[in-house]
Structures are given as structure tokens and as C-alpha cells.
């Protein structure tokens, strides 16, 4: 098991930039565990939303 990667974006432009970063990491590494706060684009990259 790998340590989770925490990521946070609080507005639409941050969601877009973070999703792009997440996509690049997802393509380079095997199944990172993303947790944090973000929007729909980040959720599409398998972000687990923290309440």
C-alpha cells in the first residue's frame, strides 16, 4: 500500500489545473491514492473527497 497524496482546489480554475496534474501522475505511476478537496474534474481523476 502506498501513502495517499493529498490535494486541494477551491475554485474552478484550481480544479482544472489539479485535474491536469493528477492525470499526468496517474499516467506515470500505478494507481495513486488521491484524497482531498476538489471539483468534478478532480473527481473524474479518482479523487476521494474528504468531508
PDB file of N, CA, C and O in Angstrom:
ATOM      1  N   UNK A   1       0.843  -1.189   0.000  1.00  0.00           N
ATOM      2  CA  UNK A   1       0.000   0.000   0.000  1.00  0.00           C
ATOM      3  C   UNK A   1       0.881   1.243   0.000  1.00  0.00           C
ATOM      4  O   UNK A   1       1.878   1.319   0.698  1.00  0.00           O
ATOM      5  N   UNK A   2       0.489   2.223  -0.790  1.00  0.00           N
ATOM      6  CA  UNK A   2       1.236   3.471  -0.844  1.00  0.00           C
ATOM      7  C   UNK A   2       0.538   4.532  -0.009  1.00  0.00           C
ATOM      8  O   UNK A   2      -0.659   4.457   0.249  1.00  0.00           O
ATOM      9  N   UNK A   3       1.297   5.523   0.409  1.00  0.00           N
ATOM     10  CA  UNK A   3       0.733   6.635   1.173  1.00  0.00           C
ATOM     11  C   UNK A   3      -0.177   7.453   0.268  1.00  0.00           C
ATOM     12  O   UNK A   3       0.091   7.603  -0.931  1.00  0.00           O
ATOM     13  N   UNK A   4      -1.277   7.987   0.813  1.00  0.00           N
ATOM     14  CA  UNK A   4      -2.167   8.814  -0.012  1.00  0.00           C
ATOM     15  C   UNK A   4      -1.502  10.140  -0.384  1.00  0.00           C
ATOM     16  O   UNK A   4      -0.616  10.626   0.315  1.00  0.00           O
ATOM     17  N   UNK A   5      -1.957  10.704  -1.468  1.00  0.00           N
ATOM     18  CA  UNK A   5      -1.499  12.018  -1.910  1.00  0.00           C
ATOM     19  C   UNK A   5      -2.639  12.994  -1.654  1.00  0.00           C
ATOM     20  O   UNK A   5      -3.734  12.837  -2.200  1.00  0.00           O
ATOM     21  N   UNK A   6      -2.395  14.000  -0.814  1.00  0.00           N
ATOM     22  CA  UNK A   6      -3.410  14.998  -0.502  1.00  0.00           C
ATOM     23  C   UNK A   6      -3.327  16.123  -1.517  1.00  0.00           C
ATOM     24  O   UNK A   6      -2.244  16.613  -1.836  1.00  0.00           O
ATOM     25  N   UNK A   7      -4.496  16.549  -2.021  1.00  0.00           N
ATOM     26  CA  UNK A   7      -4.559  17.647  -2.985  1.00  0.00           C
ATOM     27  C   UNK A   7      -5.822  18.462  -2.717  1.00  0.00           C
ATOM     28  O   UNK A   7      -6.841  17.910  -2.307  1.00  0.00           O
ATOM     29  N   UNK A   8      -5.737  19.761  -2.920  1.00  0.00           N
ATOM     30  CA  UNK A   8      -6.863  20.646  -2.623  1.00  0.00           C
ATOM     31  C   UNK A   8      -6.983  21.711  -3.706  1.00  0.00           C
ATOM     32  O   UNK A   8      -5.983  22.292  -4.126  1.00  0.00           O
ATOM     33  N   UNK A   9      -8.209  21.943  -4.156  1.00  0.00           N
ATOM     34  CA  UNK A   9      -8.504  23.032  -5.084  1.00  0.00           C
ATOM     35  C   UNK A   9      -9.840  23.637  -4.681  1.00  0.00           C
ATOM     36  O   UNK A   9     -10.811  22.921  -4.479  1.00  0.00           O
ATOM     37  N   UNK A  10      -9.881  24.959  -4.558  1.00  0.00           N
ATOM     38  CA  UNK A  10     -11.070  25.616  -4.046  1.00  0.00           C
ATOM     39  C   UNK A  10     -11.900  26.377  -5.061  1.00  0.00           C
ATOM     40  O   UNK A  10     -12.910  26.965  -4.703  1.00  0.00           O
ATOM     41  N   UNK A  11     -11.485  26.374  -6.311  1.00  0.00           N
ATOM     42  CA  UNK A  11     -12.255  27.082  -7.333  1.00  0.00           C
ATOM     43  C   UNK A  11     -12.098  26.349  -8.663  1.00  0.00           C
ATOM     44  O   UNK A  11     -11.284  25.442  -8.791  1.00  0.00           O
ATOM     45  N   UNK A  12     -12.879  26.751  -9.646  1.00  0.00           N
ATOM     46  CA  UNK A  12     -12.926  26.038 -10.927  1.00  0.00           C
ATOM     47  C   UNK A  12     -11.571  25.991 -11.633  1.00  0.00           C
ATOM     48  O   UNK A  12     -11.194  24.952 -12.185  1.00  0.00           O
ATOM     49  N   UNK A  13     -10.813  27.077 -11.606  1.00  0.00           N
ATOM     50  CA  UNK A  13      -9.509  27.064 -12.282  1.00  0.00           C
ATOM     51  C   UNK A  13      -8.539  26.131 -11.569  1.00  0.00           C
ATOM     52  O   UNK A  13      -7.740  25.441 -12.207  1.00  0.00           O
ATOM     53  N   UNK A  14      -8.616  26.066 -10.253  1.00  0.00           N
ATOM     54  CA  UNK A  14      -7.788  25.138  -9.489  1.00  0.00           C
ATOM     55  C   UNK A  14      -8.171  23.698  -9.760  1.00  0.00           C
ATOM     56  O   UNK A  14      -7.312  22.819  -9.838  1.00  0.00           O
ATOM     57  N   UNK A  15      -9.461  23.445  -9.907  1.00  0.00           N
ATOM     58  CA  UNK A  15      -9.947  22.105 -10.234  1.00  0.00           C
ATOM     59  C   UNK A  15      -9.371  21.661 -11.578  1.00  0.00           C
ATOM     60  O   UNK A  15      -8.901  20.533 -11.721  1.00  0.00           O
ATOM     61  N   UNK A  16      -9.369  22.556 -12.526  1.00  0.00           N
ATOM     62  CA  UNK A  16      -8.857  22.237 -13.863  1.00  0.00           C
ATOM     63  C   UNK A  16      -7.348  21.969 -13.828  1.00  0.00           C
ATOM     64  O   UNK A  16      -6.873  20.978 -14.385  1.00  0.00           O
ATOM     65  N   UNK A  17      -6.596  22.823 -13.160  1.00  0.00           N
ATOM     66  CA  UNK A  17      -5.146  22.643 -13.077  1.00  0.00           C
ATOM     67  C   UNK A  17      -4.780  21.384 -12.296  1.00  0.00           C
ATOM     68  O   UNK A  17      -3.891  20.620 -12.694  1.00  0.00           O
ATOM     69  N   UNK A  18      -5.451  21.163 -11.180  1.00  0.00           N
ATOM     70  CA  UNK A  18      -5.161  19.985 -10.361  1.00  0.00           C
ATOM     71  C   UNK A  18      -5.513  18.702 -11.112  1.00  0.00           C
ATOM     72  O   UNK A  18      -4.782  17.715 -11.026  1.00  0.00           O
ATOM     73  N   UNK A  19      -6.621  18.695 -11.835  1.00  0.00           N
ATOM     74  CA  UNK A  19      -7.004  17.513 -12.602  1.00  0.00           C
ATOM     75  C   UNK A  19      -5.955  17.194 -13.659  1.00  0.00           C
ATOM     76  O   UNK A  19      -5.636  16.024 -13.903  1.00  0.00           O
ATOM     77  N   UNK A  20      -5.397  18.226 -14.275  1.00  0.00           N
ATOM     78  CA  UNK A  20      -4.337  18.027 -15.273  1.00  0.00           C
ATOM     79  C   UNK A  20      -3.109  17.395 -14.614  1.00  0.00           C
ATOM     80  O   UNK A  20      -2.523  16.445 -15.149  1.00  0.00           O
ATOM     81  N   UNK A  21      -2.720  17.895 -13.455  1.00  0.00           N
ATOM     82  CA  UNK A  21      -1.598  17.339 -12.701  1.00  0.00           C
ATOM     83  C   UNK A  21      -1.878  15.884 -12.302  1.00  0.00           C
ATOM     84  O   UNK A  21      -1.032  15.005 -12.472  1.00  0.00           O
ATOM     85  N   UNK A  22      -3.076  15.640 -11.798  1.00  0.00           N
ATOM     86  CA  UNK A  22      -3.456  14.292 -11.379  1.00  0.00           C
ATOM     87  C   UNK A  22      -3.407  13.321 -12.558  1.00  0.00           C
ATOM     88  O   UNK A  22      -2.941  12.188 -12.416  1.00  0.00           O
ATOM     89  N   UNK A  23      -3.883  13.754 -13.719  1.00  0.00           N
ATOM     90  CA  UNK A  23      -3.874  12.909 -14.913  1.00  0.00           C
ATOM     91  C   UNK A  23      -2.447  12.528 -15.284  1.00  0.00           C
ATOM     92  O   UNK A  23      -2.161  11.367 -15.612  1.00  0.00           O
ATOM     93  N   UNK A  24      -1.534  13.487 -15.218  1.00  0.00           N
ATOM     94  CA  UNK A  24      -0.127  13.212 -15.538  1.00  0.00           C
ATOM     95  C   UNK A  24       0.464  12.203 -14.557  1.00  0.00           C
ATOM     96  O   UNK A  24       1.169  11.269 -14.959  1.00  0.00           O
ATOM     97  N   UNK A  25       0.190  12.362 -13.281  1.00  0.00           N
ATOM     98  CA  UNK A  25       0.696  11.424 -12.268  1.00  0.00           C
ATOM     99  C   UNK A  25       0.047  10.058 -12.452  1.00  0.00           C
ATOM    100  O   UNK A  25       0.725   9.023 -12.360  1.00  0.00           O
ATOM    101  N   UNK A  26      -1.260  10.036 -12.721  1.00  0.00           N
ATOM    102  CA  UNK A  26      -1.958   8.761 -12.940  1.00  0.00           C
ATOM    103  C   UNK A  26      -1.360   7.995 -14.113  1.00  0.00           C
ATOM    104  O   UNK A  26      -1.285   6.766 -14.083  1.00  0.00           O
ATOM    105  N   UNK A  27      -0.935   8.703 -15.142  1.00  0.00           N
ATOM    106  CA  UNK A  27      -0.344   8.053 -16.312  1.00  0.00           C
ATOM    107  C   UNK A  27       1.082   7.575 -16.053  1.00  0.00           C
ATOM    108  O   UNK A  27       1.538   6.622 -16.678  1.00  0.00           O
ATOM    109  N   UNK A  28       1.784   8.219 -15.138  1.00  0.00           N
ATOM    110  CA  UNK A  28       3.183   7.884 -14.871  1.00  0.00           C
ATOM    111  C   UNK A  28       3.355   6.827 -13.781  1.00  0.00           C
ATOM    112  O   UNK A  28       4.363   6.126 -13.763  1.00  0.00           O
ATOM    113  N   UNK A  29       2.384   6.716 -12.876  1.00  0.00           N
ATOM    114  CA  UNK A  29       2.505   5.811 -11.737  1.00  0.00           C
ATOM    115  C   UNK A  29       1.271   4.929 -11.635  1.00  0.00           C
ATOM    116  O   UNK A  29       0.190   5.314 -12.069  1.00  0.00           O
ATOM    117  N   UNK A  30       1.469   3.785 -11.022  1.00  0.00           N
ATOM    118  CA  UNK A  30       0.376   2.823 -10.893  1.00  0.00           C
ATOM    119  C   UNK A  30      -0.573   3.189  -9.767  1.00  0.00           C
ATOM    120  O   UNK A  30      -0.212   3.153  -8.590  1.00  0.00           O
ATOM    121  N   UNK A  31      -1.766   3.596 -10.105  1.00  0.00           N
ATOM    122  CA  UNK A  31      -2.894   3.804  -9.197  1.00  0.00           C
ATOM    123  C   UNK A  31      -2.557   4.581  -7.917  1.00  0.00           C
ATOM    124  O   UNK A  31      -2.619   4.049  -6.810  1.00  0.00           O
ATOM    125  N   UNK A  32      -2.218   5.875  -8.020  1.00  0.00           N
ATOM    126  CA  UNK A  32      -2.017   6.672  -6.805  1.00  0.00           C
ATOM    127  C   UNK A  32      -3.336   6.802  -6.032  1.00  0.00           C
ATOM    128  O   UNK A  32      -4.421   6.736  -6.613  1.00  0.00           O
ATOM    129  N   UNK A  33      -3.232   6.983  -4.737  1.00  0.00           N
ATOM    130  CA  UNK A  33      -4.393   7.126  -3.867  1.00  0.00           C
ATOM    131  C   UNK A  33      -4.590   8.614  -3.563  1.00  0.00           C
ATOM    132  O   UNK A  33      -3.950   9.152  -2.661  1.00  0.00           O
ATOM    133  N   UNK A  34      -5.450   9.287  -4.313  1.00  0.00           N
ATOM    134  CA  UNK A  34      -5.703  10.718  -4.148  1.00  0.00           C
ATOM    135  C   UNK A  34      -6.779  10.939  -3.090  1.00  0.00           C
ATOM    136  O   UNK A  34      -7.840  10.334  -3.143  1.00  0.00           O
ATOM    137  N   UNK A  35      -6.514  11.846  -2.161  1.00  0.00           N
ATOM    138  CA  UNK A  35      -7.529  12.283  -1.201  1.00  0.00           C
ATOM    139  C   UNK A  35      -7.465  13.800  -1.117  1.00  0.00           C
ATOM    140  O   UNK A  35      -6.419  14.398  -1.349  1.00  0.00           O
ATOM    141  N   UNK A  36      -8.594  14.431  -0.784  1.00  0.00           N
ATOM    142  CA  UNK A  36      -8.580  15.877  -0.629  1.00  0.00           C
ATOM    143  C   UNK A  36      -9.911  16.519  -0.923  1.00  0.00           C
ATOM    144  O   UNK A  36     -10.965  15.919  -0.740  1.00  0.00           O
ATOM    145  N   UNK A  37      -9.825  17.753  -1.413  1.00  0.00           N
ATOM    146  CA  UNK A  37     -10.999  18.567  -1.711  1.00  0.00           C
ATOM    147  C   UNK A  37     -10.844  19.085  -3.133  1.00  0.00           C
ATOM    148  O   UNK A  37      -9.791  19.618  -3.489  1.00  0.00           O
ATOM    149  N   UNK A  38     -11.884  18.908  -3.944  1.00  0.00           N
ATOM    150  CA  UNK A  38     -11.812  19.375  -5.320  1.00  0.00           C
ATOM    151  C   UNK A  38     -13.157  19.245  -6.015  1.00  0.00           C
ATOM    152  O   UNK A  38     -14.146  18.833  -5.418  1.00  0.00           O
ATOM    153  N   UNK A  39     -13.137  19.569  -7.278  1.00  0.00           N
ATOM    154  CA  UNK A  39     -14.358  19.582  -8.066  1.00  0.00           C
ATOM    155  C   UNK A  39     -14.542  18.356  -8.931  1.00  0.00           C
ATOM    156  O   UNK A  39     -13.850  17.350  -8.785  1.00  0.00           O
ATOM    157  N   UNK A  40     -15.453  18.473  -9.874  1.00  0.00           N
ATOM    158  CA  UNK A  40     -15.848  17.341 -10.708  1.00  0.00           C
ATOM    159  C   UNK A  40     -14.712  16.817 -11.588  1.00  0.00           C
ATOM    160  O   UNK A  40     -14.630  15.614 -11.849  1.00  0.00           O
ATOM    161  N   UNK A  41     -13.835  17.700 -12.059  1.00  0.00           N
ATOM    162  CA  UNK A  41     -12.722  17.242 -12.895  1.00  0.00           C
ATOM    163  C   UNK A  41     -11.736  16.403 -12.090  1.00  0.00           C
ATOM    164  O   UNK A  41     -11.221  15.390 -12.567  1.00  0.00           O
ATOM    165  N   UNK A  42     -11.486  16.822 -10.864  1.00  0.00           N
ATOM    166  CA  UNK A  42     -10.600  16.053  -9.988  1.00  0.00           C
ATOM    167  C   UNK A  42     -11.249  14.733  -9.591  1.00  0.00           C
ATOM    168  O   UNK A  42     -10.576  13.703  -9.513  1.00  0.00           O
ATOM    169  N   UNK A  43     -12.546  14.750  -9.370  1.00  0.00           N
ATOM    170  CA  UNK A  43     -13.252  13.514  -9.040  1.00  0.00           C
ATOM    171  C   UNK A  43     -13.178  12.524 -10.202  1.00  0.00           C
ATOM    172  O   UNK A  43     -13.087  11.319  -9.991  1.00  0.00           O
ATOM    173  N   UNK A  44     -13.179  13.027 -11.426  1.00  0.00           N
ATOM    174  CA  UNK A  44     -13.058  12.173 -12.595  1.00  0.00           C
ATOM    175  C   UNK A  44     -11.684  11.496 -12.646  1.00  0.00           C
ATOM    176  O   UNK A  44     -11.523  10.443 -13.263  1.00  0.00           O
ATOM    177  N   UNK A  45     -10.697  12.095 -11.973  1.00  0.00           N
ATOM    178  CA  UNK A  45      -9.358  11.511 -11.886  1.00  0.00           C
ATOM    179  C   UNK A  45      -9.194  10.667 -10.628  1.00  0.00           C
ATOM    180  O   UNK A  45      -8.113  10.370 -10.190  1.00  0.00           O
ATOM    181  N   UNK A  46     -10.323  10.280 -10.023  1.00  0.00           N
ATOM    182  CA  UNK A  46     -10.396   9.365  -8.878  1.00  0.00           C
ATOM    183  C   UNK A  46      -9.994  10.008  -7.541  1.00  0.00           C
ATOM    184  O   UNK A  46      -9.403   9.351  -6.684  1.00  0.00           O
ATOM    185  N   UNK A  47     -10.325  11.272  -7.375  1.00  0.00           N
ATOM    186  CA  UNK A  47     -10.121  11.922  -6.085  1.00  0.00           C
ATOM    187  C   UNK A  47     -11.157  11.418  -5.088  1.00  0.00           C
ATOM    188  O   UNK A  47     -12.354  11.400  -5.378  1.00  0.00           O
ATOM    189  N   UNK A  48     -10.680  11.010  -3.907  1.00  0.00           N
ATOM    190  CA  UNK A  48     -11.579  10.653  -2.799  1.00  0.00           C
ATOM    191  C   UNK A  48     -11.799  11.922  -1.985  1.00  0.00           C
ATOM    192  O   UNK A  48     -10.871  12.467  -1.391  1.00  0.00           O
ATOM    193  N   UNK A  49     -13.027  12.423  -1.983  1.00  0.00           N
ATOM    194  CA  UNK A  49     -13.355  13.686  -1.310  1.00  0.00           C
ATOM    195  C   UNK A  49     -13.398  13.498   0.200  1.00  0.00           C
ATOM    196  O   UNK A  49     -14.023  12.567   0.699  1.00  0.00           O
ATOM    197  N   UNK A  50     -12.723  14.386   0.917  1.00  0.00           N
ATOM    198  CA  UNK A  50     -12.772  14.412   2.370  1.00  0.00           C
ATOM    199  C   UNK A  50     -13.920  15.316   2.802  1.00  0.00           C
ATOM    200  O   UNK A  50     -14.112  16.396   2.253  1.00  0.00           O
ATOM    201  N   UNK A  51     -14.676  14.891   3.777  1.00  0.00           N
ATOM    202  CA  UNK A  51     -15.778  15.707   4.301  1.00  0.00           C
ATOM    203  C   UNK A  51     -15.300  16.680   5.336  1.00  0.00           C
ATOM    204  O   UNK A  51     -14.453  16.473   6.090  1.00  0.00           O
TER     205      UNK A  51
END
